[in-house]
């Protein structure tokens, strides 16, 4: 006996649901590697900035270049299961960096603390948008990153860079471990 049209449609919806969940878990695993990388990169960038504040620009230039190269390498590993990810990764990271540079030019002069909020708040917004659209865990990551970094900006005056290292780098590292569990 053949299934009715309603039964066939329900079976196709169930298959699509399983495929979407599998793609989500695959996406979470690939993203967990990038979050760990950028968590460590941001943690180190903030720590070195706390130790050598006069070298802020040089520190972040080196940290971002190293992070970008390592991120491309990780994206290439994920390329097998997610074709086109290297290109999308470069466009995304390039967009974040361009946005940060333009904000610094338009809003000049910014204090180092103000400037340090541009990237984490923008990235938090991107995660929140993506989470609202398709992957709910990203919404939690984005909200956590924004709240912790903003609280750091408001309240961590004396040891700002140390607290930002925990808020920014720590959020990414903990989120990486959380996504990896799936």
mmCIF file of C-alpha atoms in Angstrom:
data_model
loop_
_atom_site.group_PDB
_atom_site.id
_atom_site.type_symbol
_atom_site.label_atom_id
_atom_site.label_comp_id
_atom_site.label_asym_id
_atom_site.label_seq_id
_atom_site.Cartn_x
_atom_site.Cartn_y
_atom_site.Cartn_z
ATOM 1 C CA UNK A 1 0.000 0.000 0.000
ATOM 2 C CA UNK A 2 1.399 3.396 -1.039
ATOM 3 C CA UNK A 3 1.617 6.199 1.491
ATOM 4 C CA UNK A 4 -0.913 8.985 1.238
ATOM 5 C CA UNK A 5 0.271 12.411 0.018
ATOM 6 C CA UNK A 6 0.087 13.690 3.610
ATOM 7 C CA UNK A 7 2.213 10.791 4.885
ATOM 8 C CA UNK A 8 4.757 11.306 2.104
ATOM 9 C CA UNK A 9 4.931 15.052 2.865
ATOM 10 C CA UNK A 10 5.396 14.318 6.583
ATOM 11 C CA UNK A 11 8.186 11.849 5.796
ATOM 12 C CA UNK A 12 9.936 14.429 3.586
ATOM 13 C CA UNK A 13 9.649 17.053 6.346
ATOM 14 C CA UNK A 14 11.173 14.576 8.818
ATOM 15 C CA UNK A 15 14.048 13.856 6.423
ATOM 16 C CA UNK A 16 14.651 17.580 5.892
ATOM 17 C CA UNK A 17 14.621 18.117 9.645
ATOM 18 C CA UNK A 18 17.219 15.397 10.197
ATOM 19 C CA UNK A 19 19.385 16.801 7.392
ATOM 20 C CA UNK A 20 19.165 20.316 8.858
ATOM 21 C CA UNK A 21 20.112 19.061 12.339
ATOM 22 C CA UNK A 22 23.044 17.091 10.924
ATOM 23 C CA UNK A 23 24.233 20.158 9.012
ATOM 24 C CA UNK A 24 23.877 22.199 12.201
ATOM 25 C CA UNK A 25 26.038 19.807 14.197
ATOM 26 C CA UNK A 26 28.623 19.787 11.400
ATOM 27 C CA UNK A 27 28.554 23.599 11.411
ATOM 28 C CA UNK A 28 28.945 23.679 15.221
ATOM 29 C CA UNK A 29 31.973 21.370 15.057
ATOM 30 C CA UNK A 30 33.688 23.496 12.386
ATOM 31 C CA UNK A 31 32.817 26.681 14.256
ATOM 32 C CA UNK A 32 34.156 25.315 17.534
ATOM 33 C CA UNK A 33 37.648 25.146 16.043
ATOM 34 C CA UNK A 34 37.463 28.743 14.845
ATOM 35 C CA UNK A 35 36.116 29.903 18.203
ATOM 36 C CA UNK A 36 38.976 28.180 20.027
ATOM 37 C CA UNK A 37 41.504 29.757 17.677
ATOM 38 C CA UNK A 38 40.075 33.270 17.946
ATOM 39 C CA UNK A 39 39.517 32.850 21.683
ATOM 40 C CA UNK A 40 43.211 32.134 22.174
ATOM 41 C CA UNK A 41 44.189 34.893 19.712
ATOM 42 C CA UNK A 42 42.048 37.499 21.488
ATOM 43 C CA UNK A 43 43.144 36.302 24.910
ATOM 44 C CA UNK A 44 46.808 36.692 23.924
ATOM 45 C CA UNK A 45 46.187 40.023 22.208
ATOM 46 C CA UNK A 46 44.565 41.468 25.320
ATOM 47 C CA UNK A 47 47.240 40.048 27.636
ATOM 48 C CA UNK A 48 50.088 41.442 25.508
ATOM 49 C CA UNK A 49 48.268 44.787 25.314
ATOM 50 C CA UNK A 50 47.987 44.823 29.111
ATOM 51 C CA UNK A 51 51.697 44.101 29.417
ATOM 52 C CA UNK A 52 52.887 46.431 26.626
ATOM 53 C CA UNK A 53 50.200 49.107 26.060
ATOM 54 C CA UNK A 54 52.507 51.304 23.972
ATOM 55 C CA UNK A 55 52.749 48.496 21.371
ATOM 56 C CA UNK A 56 48.974 48.092 20.981
ATOM 57 C CA UNK A 57 48.862 48.551 17.198
ATOM 58 C CA UNK A 58 51.820 46.257 16.528
ATOM 59 C CA UNK A 59 50.473 43.598 18.906
ATOM 60 C CA UNK A 60 47.058 43.502 17.252
ATOM 61 C CA UNK A 61 48.503 43.595 13.754
ATOM 62 C CA UNK A 62 50.612 40.508 14.489
ATOM 63 C CA UNK A 63 47.833 38.764 16.418
ATOM 64 C CA UNK A 64 45.265 39.318 13.659
ATOM 65 C CA UNK A 65 47.617 38.162 10.885
ATOM 66 C CA UNK A 66 48.557 35.007 12.804
ATOM 67 C CA UNK A 67 44.881 34.353 13.594
ATOM 68 C CA UNK A 68 43.859 34.895 9.980
ATOM 69 C CA UNK A 69 46.503 32.510 8.640
ATOM 70 C CA UNK A 70 45.646 29.839 11.212
ATOM 71 C CA UNK A 71 41.928 30.366 10.532
ATOM 72 C CA UNK A 72 42.403 29.838 6.801
ATOM 73 C CA UNK A 73 44.250 26.633 7.578
ATOM 74 C CA UNK A 74 41.353 25.431 9.752
ATOM 75 C CA UNK A 75 38.858 26.419 7.065
ATOM 76 C CA UNK A 76 40.793 24.369 4.515
ATOM 77 C CA UNK A 77 40.427 21.314 6.752
ATOM 78 C CA UNK A 78 36.661 21.934 6.885
ATOM 79 C CA UNK A 79 36.568 22.501 3.107
ATOM 80 C CA UNK A 80 36.116 18.770 2.476
ATOM 81 C CA UNK A 81 32.773 18.648 4.254
ATOM 82 C CA UNK A 82 31.708 22.253 3.560
ATOM 83 C CA UNK A 83 32.764 23.356 0.063
ATOM 84 C CA UNK A 84 33.439 27.073 -0.339
ATOM 85 C CA UNK A 85 34.086 27.703 3.339
ATOM 86 C CA UNK A 86 37.564 29.214 2.811
ATOM 87 C CA UNK A 87 36.166 31.915 0.547
ATOM 88 C CA UNK A 88 33.270 32.646 2.930
ATOM 89 C CA UNK A 89 35.693 32.720 5.871
ATOM 90 C CA UNK A 90 37.954 35.261 4.167
ATOM 91 C CA UNK A 91 34.987 37.453 3.217
ATOM 92 C CA UNK A 92 33.625 37.332 6.773
ATOM 93 C CA UNK A 93 36.924 38.090 8.510
ATOM 94 C CA UNK A 94 37.756 40.731 5.906
ATOM 95 C CA UNK A 95 34.363 42.369 6.484
ATOM 96 C CA UNK A 96 34.896 42.467 10.246
ATOM 97 C CA UNK A 97 38.367 43.973 9.823
ATOM 98 C CA UNK A 98 37.162 46.516 7.262
ATOM 99 C CA UNK A 99 34.267 47.506 9.525
ATOM 100 C CA UNK A 100 36.653 47.988 12.467
ATOM 101 C CA UNK A 101 39.066 50.064 10.371
ATOM 102 C CA UNK A 102 36.290 52.270 8.991
ATOM 103 C CA UNK A 103 34.764 52.834 12.431
ATOM 104 C CA UNK A 104 38.168 53.899 13.717
ATOM 105 C CA UNK A 105 38.575 56.354 10.828
ATOM 106 C CA UNK A 106 35.062 57.785 11.065
ATOM 107 C CA UNK A 107 34.964 58.030 14.863
ATOM 108 C CA UNK A 108 38.593 59.143 15.347
ATOM 109 C CA UNK A 109 39.884 59.758 17.976
ATOM 110 C CA UNK A 110 38.903 56.720 19.999
ATOM 111 C CA UNK A 111 40.494 55.686 23.253
ATOM 112 C CA UNK A 112 42.097 52.227 23.170
ATOM 113 C CA UNK A 113 39.232 50.922 25.312
ATOM 114 C CA UNK A 114 36.605 52.337 22.961
ATOM 115 C CA UNK A 115 38.423 50.960 19.947
ATOM 116 C CA UNK A 116 38.714 47.550 21.551
ATOM 117 C CA UNK A 117 34.916 47.278 21.743
ATOM 118 C CA UNK A 118 34.316 47.612 17.994
ATOM 119 C CA UNK A 119 35.195 44.062 16.946
ATOM 120 C CA UNK A 120 33.695 42.052 19.830
ATOM 121 C CA UNK A 121 30.393 43.955 19.712
ATOM 122 C CA UNK A 122 30.184 43.638 15.917
ATOM 123 C CA UNK A 123 31.024 39.921 16.079
ATOM 124 C CA UNK A 124 28.476 39.485 18.885
ATOM 125 C CA UNK A 125 25.860 41.067 16.622
ATOM 126 C CA UNK A 126 26.773 38.735 13.754
ATOM 127 C CA UNK A 127 26.445 35.709 16.042
ATOM 128 C CA UNK A 128 23.105 36.939 17.361
ATOM 129 C CA UNK A 129 21.761 37.423 13.832
ATOM 130 C CA UNK A 130 22.951 33.999 12.726
ATOM 131 C CA UNK A 131 21.528 32.454 15.865
ATOM 132 C CA UNK A 132 18.153 34.079 15.294
ATOM 133 C CA UNK A 133 18.108 32.788 11.724
ATOM 134 C CA UNK A 134 19.317 29.236 11.983
ATOM 135 C CA UNK A 135 21.539 28.134 14.875
ATOM 136 C CA UNK A 136 20.162 28.971 18.353
ATOM 137 C CA UNK A 137 23.465 28.378 20.149
ATOM 138 C CA UNK A 138 25.018 31.242 18.204
ATOM 139 C CA UNK A 139 22.399 33.585 19.673
ATOM 140 C CA UNK A 140 23.556 32.622 23.167
ATOM 141 C CA UNK A 141 27.213 33.074 22.191
ATOM 142 C CA UNK A 142 26.520 36.506 20.697
ATOM 143 C CA UNK A 143 24.498 37.690 23.685
ATOM 144 C CA UNK A 144 27.110 36.411 26.150
ATOM 145 C CA UNK A 145 29.955 38.062 24.257
ATOM 146 C CA UNK A 146 28.158 41.409 24.041
ATOM 147 C CA UNK A 147 27.079 41.458 27.686
ATOM 148 C CA UNK A 148 30.454 40.406 29.091
ATOM 149 C CA UNK A 149 32.495 42.771 26.913
ATOM 150 C CA UNK A 150 30.141 45.673 27.582
ATOM 151 C CA UNK A 151 30.282 45.043 31.337
ATOM 152 C CA UNK A 152 34.059 44.900 31.065
ATOM 153 C CA UNK A 153 34.035 48.260 29.272
ATOM 154 C CA UNK A 154 31.792 49.844 31.901
ATOM 155 C CA UNK A 155 33.233 48.416 35.103
ATOM 156 C CA UNK A 156 36.779 47.074 34.590
ATOM 157 C CA UNK A 157 38.690 50.329 34.594
ATOM 158 C CA UNK A 158 41.930 49.564 36.445
ATOM 159 C CA UNK A 159 42.625 46.181 34.875
ATOM 160 C CA UNK A 160 40.628 46.615 31.695
ATOM 161 C CA UNK A 161 42.749 44.527 29.300
ATOM 162 C CA UNK A 162 42.956 41.594 31.723
ATOM 163 C CA UNK A 163 39.180 41.547 32.122
ATOM 164 C CA UNK A 164 38.666 41.950 28.376
ATOM 165 C CA UNK A 165 40.951 38.950 27.819
ATOM 166 C CA UNK A 166 38.576 36.891 29.948
ATOM 167 C CA UNK A 167 35.392 38.418 28.528
ATOM 168 C CA UNK A 168 36.360 38.180 24.856
ATOM 169 C CA UNK A 169 38.839 35.334 24.656
ATOM 170 C CA UNK A 170 37.193 33.413 27.481
ATOM 171 C CA UNK A 171 33.727 33.600 25.925
ATOM 172 C CA UNK A 172 35.077 32.202 22.661
ATOM 173 C CA UNK A 173 37.039 29.425 24.379
ATOM 174 C CA UNK A 174 34.112 28.316 26.578
ATOM 175 C CA UNK A 175 31.757 28.540 23.578
ATOM 176 C CA UNK A 176 34.169 26.404 21.567
ATOM 177 C CA UNK A 177 34.066 23.677 24.200
ATOM 178 C CA UNK A 178 30.269 23.920 24.346
ATOM 179 C CA UNK A 179 29.876 23.571 20.566
ATOM 180 C CA UNK A 180 32.402 20.762 20.408
ATOM 181 C CA UNK A 181 30.253 18.652 22.765
ATOM 182 C CA UNK A 182 27.481 18.394 20.158
#
